[in-house]
PDB file of C-alpha atoms in Angstrom:
ATOM      1  CA  UNK A   5     -13.834  -3.402  -7.357  1.00 35.00           C
ATOM      2  CA  UNK A   6     -11.017  -5.213  -5.587  1.00 44.00           C
ATOM      3  CA  UNK A   7      -9.133  -3.439  -2.826  1.00 52.00           C
ATOM      4  CA  UNK A   8      -5.579  -4.773  -2.823  1.00 54.00           C
ATOM      5  CA  UNK A   9      -4.099  -2.704  -0.031  1.00 58.00           C
ATOM      6  CA  UNK A  10      -4.759   0.218   2.237  1.00 58.00           C
ATOM      7  CA  UNK A  11      -2.105   1.998   4.252  1.00 63.00           C
ATOM      8  CA  UNK A  12      -2.295   4.712   6.842  1.00 57.00           C
ATOM      9  CA  UNK A  13       0.013   6.292   9.356  1.00 54.00           C
ATOM     10  CA  UNK A  14      -0.821   9.659   7.847  1.00 60.00           C
ATOM     11  CA  UNK A  15       0.498   9.257   4.342  1.00 66.00           C
ATOM     12  CA  UNK A  16       2.422  12.421   3.605  1.00 62.00           C
ATOM     13  CA  UNK A  17       5.352  14.101   1.929  1.00 59.00           C
ATOM     14  CA  UNK A  18       7.509  13.602   5.014  1.00 46.00           C
ATOM     15  CA  UNK A  19       8.929  10.365   6.364  1.00 39.00           C
ATOM     16  CA  UNK A  20       8.571   8.644   9.713  1.00 45.00           C
ATOM     17  CA  UNK A  21      11.695   7.917  11.780  1.00 45.00           C
ATOM     18  CA  UNK A  22      12.775   4.481  10.603  1.00 50.00           C
ATOM     19  CA  UNK A  23      15.956   2.729   9.649  1.00 60.00           C
ATOM     20  CA  UNK A  24      16.830   3.311   6.026  1.00 72.00           C
ATOM     21  CA  UNK A  25      19.857   3.627   3.811  1.00 78.00           C
ATOM     22  CA  UNK A  26      22.642   6.167   4.309  1.00 78.00           C
ATOM     23  CA  UNK A  27      23.446   6.075   0.591  1.00 81.00           C
ATOM     24  CA  UNK A  28      21.219   8.203  -1.667  1.00 80.00           C
ATOM     25  CA  UNK A  29      20.285   6.863  -5.079  1.00 81.00           C
ATOM     26  CA  UNK A  30      19.230  10.292  -6.356  1.00 82.00           C
ATOM     27  CA  UNK A  31      21.609  12.824  -4.798  1.00 82.00           C
ATOM     28  CA  UNK A  32      20.104  15.888  -6.476  1.00 81.00           C
ATOM     29  CA  UNK A  33      16.647  15.181  -5.107  1.00 80.00           C
ATOM     30  CA  UNK A  34      17.624  13.531  -1.829  1.00 77.00           C
ATOM     31  CA  UNK A  35      20.633  15.522  -0.608  1.00 79.00           C
ATOM     32  CA  UNK A  36      21.067  18.766  -2.517  1.00 78.00           C
ATOM     33  CA  UNK A  37      17.331  19.358  -2.519  1.00 74.00           C
ATOM     34  CA  UNK A  38      14.333  17.402  -1.326  1.00 73.00           C
ATOM     35  CA  UNK A  39      11.180  18.141  -3.319  1.00 75.00           C
ATOM     36  CA  UNK A  40       7.967  16.377  -2.485  1.00 85.00           C
ATOM     37  CA  UNK A  41       6.367  17.125  -5.864  1.00 91.00           C
ATOM     38  CA  UNK A  42       7.746  17.892  -9.313  1.00 92.00           C
ATOM     39  CA  UNK A  43       4.734  19.003 -11.308  1.00 94.00           C
ATOM     40  CA  UNK A  44       4.171  21.628 -13.960  1.00 96.00           C
ATOM     41  CA  UNK A  45       0.776  23.368 -14.082  1.00 95.00           C
ATOM     42  CA  UNK A  46      -1.870  21.092 -15.552  1.00 96.00           C
ATOM     43  CA  UNK A  47      -0.057  17.839 -14.711  1.00 97.00           C
ATOM     44  CA  UNK A  48      -1.442  15.003 -12.595  1.00 98.00           C
ATOM     45  CA  UNK A  49       0.831  15.435  -9.573  1.00 96.00           C
ATOM     46  CA  UNK A  50      -0.225  19.085  -9.416  1.00 96.00           C
ATOM     47  CA  UNK A  51      -3.727  17.895  -8.472  1.00 97.00           C
ATOM     48  CA  UNK A  52      -2.631  16.061  -5.309  1.00 96.00           C
ATOM     49  CA  UNK A  53      -4.503  17.237  -2.181  1.00 95.00           C
ATOM     50  CA  UNK A  54      -2.816  19.814   0.021  1.00 93.00           C
ATOM     51  CA  UNK A  55      -3.481  17.625   3.096  1.00 92.00           C
ATOM     52  CA  UNK A  56      -0.456  15.546   2.079  1.00 91.00           C
ATOM     53  CA  UNK A  57       1.762  18.542   2.836  1.00 89.00           C
ATOM     54  CA  UNK A  58       2.982  18.166   6.452  1.00 83.00           C
ATOM     55  CA  UNK A  59       3.553  21.910   6.560  1.00 84.00           C
ATOM     56  CA  UNK A  60      -0.146  22.573   5.994  1.00 87.00           C
ATOM     57  CA  UNK A  61      -1.858  19.616   7.686  1.00 86.00           C
ATOM     58  CA  UNK A  62      -1.076  18.487  11.238  1.00 87.00           C
ATOM     59  CA  UNK A  63      -0.709  14.697  11.237  1.00 85.00           C
ATOM     60  CA  UNK A  64      -1.698  14.602  14.914  1.00 86.00           C
ATOM     61  CA  UNK A  65      -5.109  16.015  14.041  1.00 90.00           C
ATOM     62  CA  UNK A  66      -5.785  14.818  10.489  1.00 92.00           C
ATOM     63  CA  UNK A  67      -5.109  11.446   8.908  1.00 90.00           C
ATOM     64  CA  UNK A  68      -4.519  10.569   5.275  1.00 92.00           C
ATOM     65  CA  UNK A  69      -4.635   7.054   3.852  1.00 92.00           C
ATOM     66  CA  UNK A  70      -3.840   5.682   0.405  1.00 93.00           C
ATOM     67  CA  UNK A  71      -5.927   2.888  -1.075  1.00 93.00           C
ATOM     68  CA  UNK A  72      -4.924   0.706  -4.022  1.00 93.00           C
ATOM     69  CA  UNK A  73      -7.617  -1.102  -5.993  1.00 91.00           C
ATOM     70  CA  UNK A  74      -7.594  -2.973  -9.265  1.00 89.00           C
ATOM     71  CA  UNK A  75      -8.570   0.264 -11.039  1.00 92.00           C
ATOM     72  CA  UNK A  76      -7.515   3.265  -8.967  1.00 95.00           C
ATOM     73  CA  UNK A  77      -5.018   4.860  -6.635  1.00 96.00           C
ATOM     74  CA  UNK A  78      -7.023   6.791  -4.045  1.00 96.00           C
ATOM     75  CA  UNK A  79      -6.224   9.202  -1.195  1.00 95.00           C
ATOM     76  CA  UNK A  80      -8.748   9.713   1.600  1.00 94.00           C
ATOM     77  CA  UNK A  81      -8.616  11.924   4.678  1.00 93.00           C
ATOM     78  CA  UNK A  82     -10.388  12.357   8.002  1.00 93.00           C
ATOM     79  CA  UNK A  83     -10.055  14.055  11.415  1.00 92.00           C
ATOM     80  CA  UNK A  84      -7.685  11.900  13.458  1.00 90.00           C
ATOM     81  CA  UNK A  85      -8.550  10.976  17.056  1.00 87.00           C
ATOM     82  CA  UNK A  86      -5.557   9.282  18.672  1.00 85.00           C
ATOM     83  CA  UNK A  87      -7.618   7.814  21.511  1.00 86.00           C
ATOM     84  CA  UNK A  88     -10.270   6.426  19.174  1.00 87.00           C
ATOM     85  CA  UNK A  89      -8.529   4.420  16.399  1.00 85.00           C
ATOM     86  CA  UNK A  90     -11.857   3.027  15.163  1.00 86.00           C
ATOM     87  CA  UNK A  91     -13.179   6.481  14.317  1.00 86.00           C
ATOM     88  CA  UNK A  92     -12.646   6.707  10.550  1.00 86.00           C
ATOM     89  CA  UNK A  93     -15.086   9.098   8.938  1.00 88.00           C
ATOM     90  CA  UNK A  94     -13.110   9.534   5.743  1.00 91.00           C
ATOM     91  CA  UNK A  95     -13.777  11.527   2.617  1.00 94.00           C
ATOM     92  CA  UNK A  96     -12.385  11.138  -0.866  1.00 96.00           C
ATOM     93  CA  UNK A  97      -9.622  13.687  -1.432  1.00 96.00           C
ATOM     94  CA  UNK A  98      -8.080  12.506  -4.700  1.00 97.00           C
ATOM     95  CA  UNK A  99      -8.101   9.629  -7.144  1.00 97.00           C
ATOM     96  CA  UNK A 100      -6.401   8.654 -10.366  1.00 97.00           C
ATOM     97  CA  UNK A 101      -6.805   5.615 -12.641  1.00 97.00           C
ATOM     98  CA  UNK A 102      -4.086   2.997 -12.330  1.00 95.00           C
ATOM     99  CA  UNK A 103      -3.456   3.524 -16.038  1.00 96.00           C
ATOM    100  CA  UNK A 104      -2.240   7.059 -15.232  1.00 98.00           C
ATOM    101  CA  UNK A 105       0.606   5.699 -13.078  1.00 97.00           C
ATOM    102  CA  UNK A 106       3.790   5.089 -15.054  1.00 97.00           C
ATOM    103  CA  UNK A 107       5.858   3.588 -12.214  1.00 96.00           C
ATOM    104  CA  UNK A 108       6.235   3.410  -8.443  1.00 96.00           C
ATOM    105  CA  UNK A 109       9.658   3.098  -6.822  1.00 94.00           C
ATOM    106  CA  UNK A 110      10.564   2.458  -3.187  1.00 93.00           C
ATOM    107  CA  UNK A 111      13.142   4.896  -1.802  1.00 90.00           C
ATOM    108  CA  UNK A 112      15.212   3.809   1.186  1.00 87.00           C
ATOM    109  CA  UNK A 113      17.342   6.892   1.793  1.00 83.00           C
ATOM    110  CA  UNK A 114      17.298   8.078   5.424  1.00 77.00           C
ATOM    111  CA  UNK A 115      14.024   6.618   6.719  1.00 77.00           C
ATOM    112  CA  UNK A 116      13.147   3.644   4.545  1.00 82.00           C
ATOM    113  CA  UNK A 117       9.438   4.466   4.306  1.00 88.00           C
ATOM    114  CA  UNK A 118       9.390   6.664   1.192  1.00 91.00           C
ATOM    115  CA  UNK A 119       8.258   5.886  -2.326  1.00 93.00           C
ATOM    116  CA  UNK A 120       7.860   7.898  -5.515  1.00 94.00           C
ATOM    117  CA  UNK A 121       4.892   7.820  -7.874  1.00 96.00           C
ATOM    118  CA  UNK A 122       5.607   8.923 -11.445  1.00 97.00           C
ATOM    119  CA  UNK A 123       2.588   9.571 -13.629  1.00 98.00           C
ATOM    120  CA  UNK A 124       2.217   9.152 -17.376  1.00 98.00           C
ATOM    121  CA  UNK A 125       2.816  12.871 -17.930  1.00 98.00           C
ATOM    122  CA  UNK A 126       6.174  12.531 -16.069  1.00 97.00           C
ATOM    123  CA  UNK A 127       5.037  14.614 -13.087  1.00 97.00           C
ATOM    124  CA  UNK A 128       5.865  12.864  -9.834  1.00 96.00           C
ATOM    125  CA  UNK A 129       5.605  12.968  -6.076  1.00 94.00           C
ATOM    126  CA  UNK A 130       7.472  11.454  -3.173  1.00 92.00           C
ATOM    127  CA  UNK A 131       5.323  10.161  -0.318  1.00 92.00           C
ATOM    128  CA  UNK A 132       5.814   8.251   2.921  1.00 89.00           C
ATOM    129  CA  UNK A 133       3.886   5.476   4.622  1.00 90.00           C
ATOM    130  CA  UNK A 134       4.627   3.191   7.554  1.00 86.00           C
ATOM    131  CA  UNK A 135       2.979   0.438   5.486  1.00 87.00           C
ATOM    132  CA  UNK A 136       5.045   1.116   2.401  1.00 89.00           C
ATOM    133  CA  UNK A 137       5.746  -2.513   1.492  1.00 87.00           C
ATOM    134  CA  UNK A 138       2.093  -3.485   1.493  1.00 86.00           C
ATOM    135  CA  UNK A 139       0.857  -0.306  -0.090  1.00 89.00           C
ATOM    136  CA  UNK A 140       3.245  -0.504  -3.039  1.00 92.00           C
ATOM    137  CA  UNK A 141       3.137  -4.283  -3.509  1.00 88.00           C
ATOM    138  CA  UNK A 142       0.698  -4.143  -6.424  1.00 89.00           C
ATOM    139  CA  UNK A 143       2.177  -0.952  -7.883  1.00 93.00           C
ATOM    140  CA  UNK A 144       5.927  -1.547  -8.072  1.00 92.00           C
ATOM    141  CA  UNK A 145       5.634  -4.560 -10.370  1.00 85.00           C
ATOM    142  CA  UNK A 146       2.699  -6.518 -11.749  1.00 78.00           C
ATOM    143  CA  UNK A 147       1.542  -9.402  -9.538  1.00 86.00           C
ATOM    144  CA  UNK A 148      -0.521 -12.169 -11.058  1.00 88.00           C
ATOM    145  CA  UNK A 149      -4.025 -12.162  -9.602  1.00 92.00           C
ATOM    146  CA  UNK A 150      -6.014 -15.373  -9.526  1.00 95.00           C
ATOM    147  CA  UNK A 151      -9.634 -16.354  -9.107  1.00 93.00           C
ATOM    148  CA  UNK A 152     -10.604 -19.216  -6.821  1.00 92.00           C
ATOM    149  CA  UNK A 153     -11.878 -21.077  -9.878  1.00 94.00           C
ATOM    150  CA  UNK A 154      -8.351 -21.161 -11.300  1.00 95.00           C
ATOM    151  CA  UNK A 155      -6.970 -22.987  -8.243  1.00 97.00           C
ATOM    152  CA  UNK A 156      -6.680 -26.733  -7.847  1.00 97.00           C
ATOM    153  CA  UNK A 157      -9.176 -28.582  -5.677  1.00 97.00           C
ATOM    154  CA  UNK A 158      -6.561 -28.909  -2.917  1.00 97.00           C
ATOM    155  CA  UNK A 159      -5.821 -25.192  -3.044  1.00 97.00           C
ATOM    156  CA  UNK A 160      -9.518 -24.261  -2.947  1.00 97.00           C
ATOM    157  CA  UNK A 161      -9.905 -26.528   0.080  1.00 97.00           C
ATOM    158  CA  UNK A 162      -6.963 -24.756   1.766  1.00 97.00           C
ATOM    159  CA  UNK A 163      -8.545 -21.352   1.056  1.00 97.00           C
ATOM    160  CA  UNK A 164     -11.889 -22.526   2.485  1.00 96.00           C
ATOM    161  CA  UNK A 165     -10.167 -23.851   5.612  1.00 96.00           C
ATOM    162  CA  UNK A 166      -8.303 -20.596   6.097  1.00 96.00           C
ATOM    163  CA  UNK A 167     -11.466 -18.539   5.523  1.00 95.00           C
ATOM    164  CA  UNK A 168     -13.236 -20.527   8.229  1.00 94.00           C
ATOM    165  CA  UNK A 169     -10.264 -20.306  10.592  1.00 94.00           C
ATOM    166  CA  UNK A 170     -10.152 -16.520  10.552  1.00 93.00           C
ATOM    167  CA  UNK A 171     -13.956 -16.299  10.551  1.00 92.00           C
ATOM    168  CA  UNK A 172     -14.073 -14.003   7.543  1.00 91.00           C
ATOM    169  CA  UNK A 173     -17.507 -12.357   7.372  1.00 89.00           C
ATOM    170  CA  UNK A 174     -19.844 -13.026   4.472  1.00 88.00           C
ATOM    171  CA  UNK A 175     -19.196 -10.745   1.531  1.00 87.00           C
ATOM    172  CA  UNK A 176     -15.463 -10.351   2.230  1.00 89.00           C
ATOM    173  CA  UNK A 177     -13.535 -12.177  -0.478  1.00 90.00           C
ATOM    174  CA  UNK A 178      -9.817 -12.971  -0.448  1.00 94.00           C
ATOM    175  CA  UNK A 179      -7.308 -11.452  -2.812  1.00 93.00           C
ATOM    176  CA  UNK A 180      -5.403 -14.392  -4.275  1.00 95.00           C
ATOM    177  CA  UNK A 181      -2.107 -13.668  -5.984  1.00 94.00           C
ATOM    178  CA  UNK A 182       1.044 -15.408  -7.115  1.00 92.00           C
ATOM    179  CA  UNK A 183       4.178 -13.463  -6.109  1.00 88.00           C
ATOM    180  CA  UNK A 184       7.356 -13.867  -8.178  1.00 85.00           C
ATOM    181  CA  UNK A 185       8.591 -16.625  -5.838  1.00 81.00           C
ATOM    182  CA  UNK A 186       5.935 -19.031  -7.114  1.00 86.00           C
ATOM    183  CA  UNK A 187       3.903 -19.438  -3.936  1.00 94.00           C
ATOM    184  CA  UNK A 188       0.283 -18.354  -3.618  1.00 96.00           C
ATOM    185  CA  UNK A 189      -0.784 -15.543  -1.273  1.00 95.00           C
ATOM    186  CA  UNK A 190      -4.308 -15.544   0.137  1.00 96.00           C
ATOM    187  CA  UNK A 191      -5.139 -12.361   2.015  1.00 94.00           C
ATOM    188  CA  UNK A 192      -8.180 -10.721   3.522  1.00 93.00           C
ATOM    189  CA  UNK A 193      -8.677  -7.065   4.421  1.00 89.00           C
ATOM    190  CA  UNK A 194     -11.098  -7.446   7.307  1.00 86.00           C
ATOM    191  CA  UNK A 195     -13.359  -4.550   8.387  1.00 84.00           C
ATOM    192  CA  UNK A 196     -12.681  -5.476  12.024  1.00 84.00           C
ATOM    193  CA  UNK A 197      -9.003  -4.645  11.540  1.00 85.00           C
ATOM    194  CA  UNK A 198      -9.446  -1.097  10.222  1.00 86.00           C
ATOM    195  CA  UNK A 199      -7.399   1.388  12.246  1.00 88.00           C
ATOM    196  CA  UNK A 200      -7.260   5.167  11.915  1.00 88.00           C
ATOM    197  CA  UNK A 201      -3.467   5.179  12.147  1.00 87.00           C
ATOM    198  CA  UNK A 202      -2.384   1.899  10.544  1.00 87.00           C
ATOM    199  CA  UNK A 203      -5.093   1.645   7.901  1.00 85.00           C
ATOM    200  CA  UNK A 204      -6.325  -1.812   6.894  1.00 83.00           C
ATOM    201  CA  UNK A 205      -4.280  -4.659   8.330  1.00 82.00           C
ATOM    202  CA  UNK A 206      -4.335  -7.751   6.184  1.00 85.00           C
ATOM    203  CA  UNK A 207      -4.706 -11.327   7.377  1.00 91.00           C
ATOM    204  CA  UNK A 208      -2.876 -13.615   4.997  1.00 93.00           C
ATOM    205  CA  UNK A 209      -1.722 -17.127   4.338  1.00 95.00           C
ATOM    206  CA  UNK A 210       0.910 -18.405   1.928  1.00 96.00           C
ATOM    207  CA  UNK A 211       0.486 -21.794   0.298  1.00 97.00           C
ATOM    208  CA  UNK A 212       2.371 -23.850  -2.272  1.00 96.00           C
ATOM    209  CA  UNK A 213       1.099 -25.459  -5.459  1.00 95.00           C
ATOM    210  CA  UNK A 214      -0.286 -28.448  -3.507  1.00 96.00           C
ATOM    211  CA  UNK A 215      -2.296 -26.276  -1.101  1.00 96.00           C
ATOM    212  CA  UNK A 216       0.105 -26.833   1.799  1.00 97.00           C
ATOM    213  CA  UNK A 217       0.466 -23.758   4.020  1.00 96.00           C
ATOM    214  CA  UNK A 218       3.978 -22.317   3.927  1.00 95.00           C
ATOM    215  CA  UNK A 219       5.342 -21.389   7.337  1.00 93.00           C
ATOM    216  CA  UNK A 220       6.960 -17.936   7.816  1.00 91.00           C
ATOM    217  CA  UNK A 221      10.377 -19.558   8.386  1.00 91.00           C
ATOM    218  CA  UNK A 222      10.175 -20.892   4.818  1.00 91.00           C
ATOM    219  CA  UNK A 223       9.174 -17.613   3.164  1.00 90.00           C
ATOM    220  CA  UNK A 224      11.323 -16.449   0.274  1.00 86.00           C
ATOM    221  CA  UNK A 225      12.242 -12.785  -0.221  1.00 85.00           C
ATOM    222  CA  UNK A 226      10.017 -12.770  -3.304  1.00 81.00           C
ATOM    223  CA  UNK A 227       7.034 -13.824  -1.202  1.00 82.00           C
ATOM    224  CA  UNK A 228       7.075 -10.542   0.680  1.00 76.00           C
TER     225      UNK A 228
END
């Protein structure tokens, strides 16, 4: 099962202080009222774990992370030790098949770290993550995933060079994708970079169709 992204920072129904937009795009639910969950009894959003509620779970003592794989959207939780960011003894709190997610939308009002998840039964929740861009990358719109066998010889050589450069351990495979901009993203989620607050930090490289590494100054908005 491929893990595409993992984000921490205590995923919750409240946002972290960040720069966002002063203009709401959903005034009823962002200004007049601010629900975290709209869910009738028996709907998917109603099953979300109570640890996501900042009024019931202290983010300074308990961490919640979201994990996106090729099959599932998962929420895990664990006691949070600020002075020991490597201490991640997590437990599965909630999971849902990707097929149960109708759409995911980024919401920039106020803090710029929120996003909504609407399920196939039209129940929905609004959550927050300091790694919102990465966490929602494979959920907001489909991204073409590629196998190494589908790459050209020059591209495979570039991937092998990058794998050696970052000293990726055996058994850790890259996630290779083609963002809308047309470049190729090669990223690793390395166990050595797991952090109780930030989640899994990716190490990535962008290359073009010839296998040439694209420098950050040449990134396109679609590459992000």
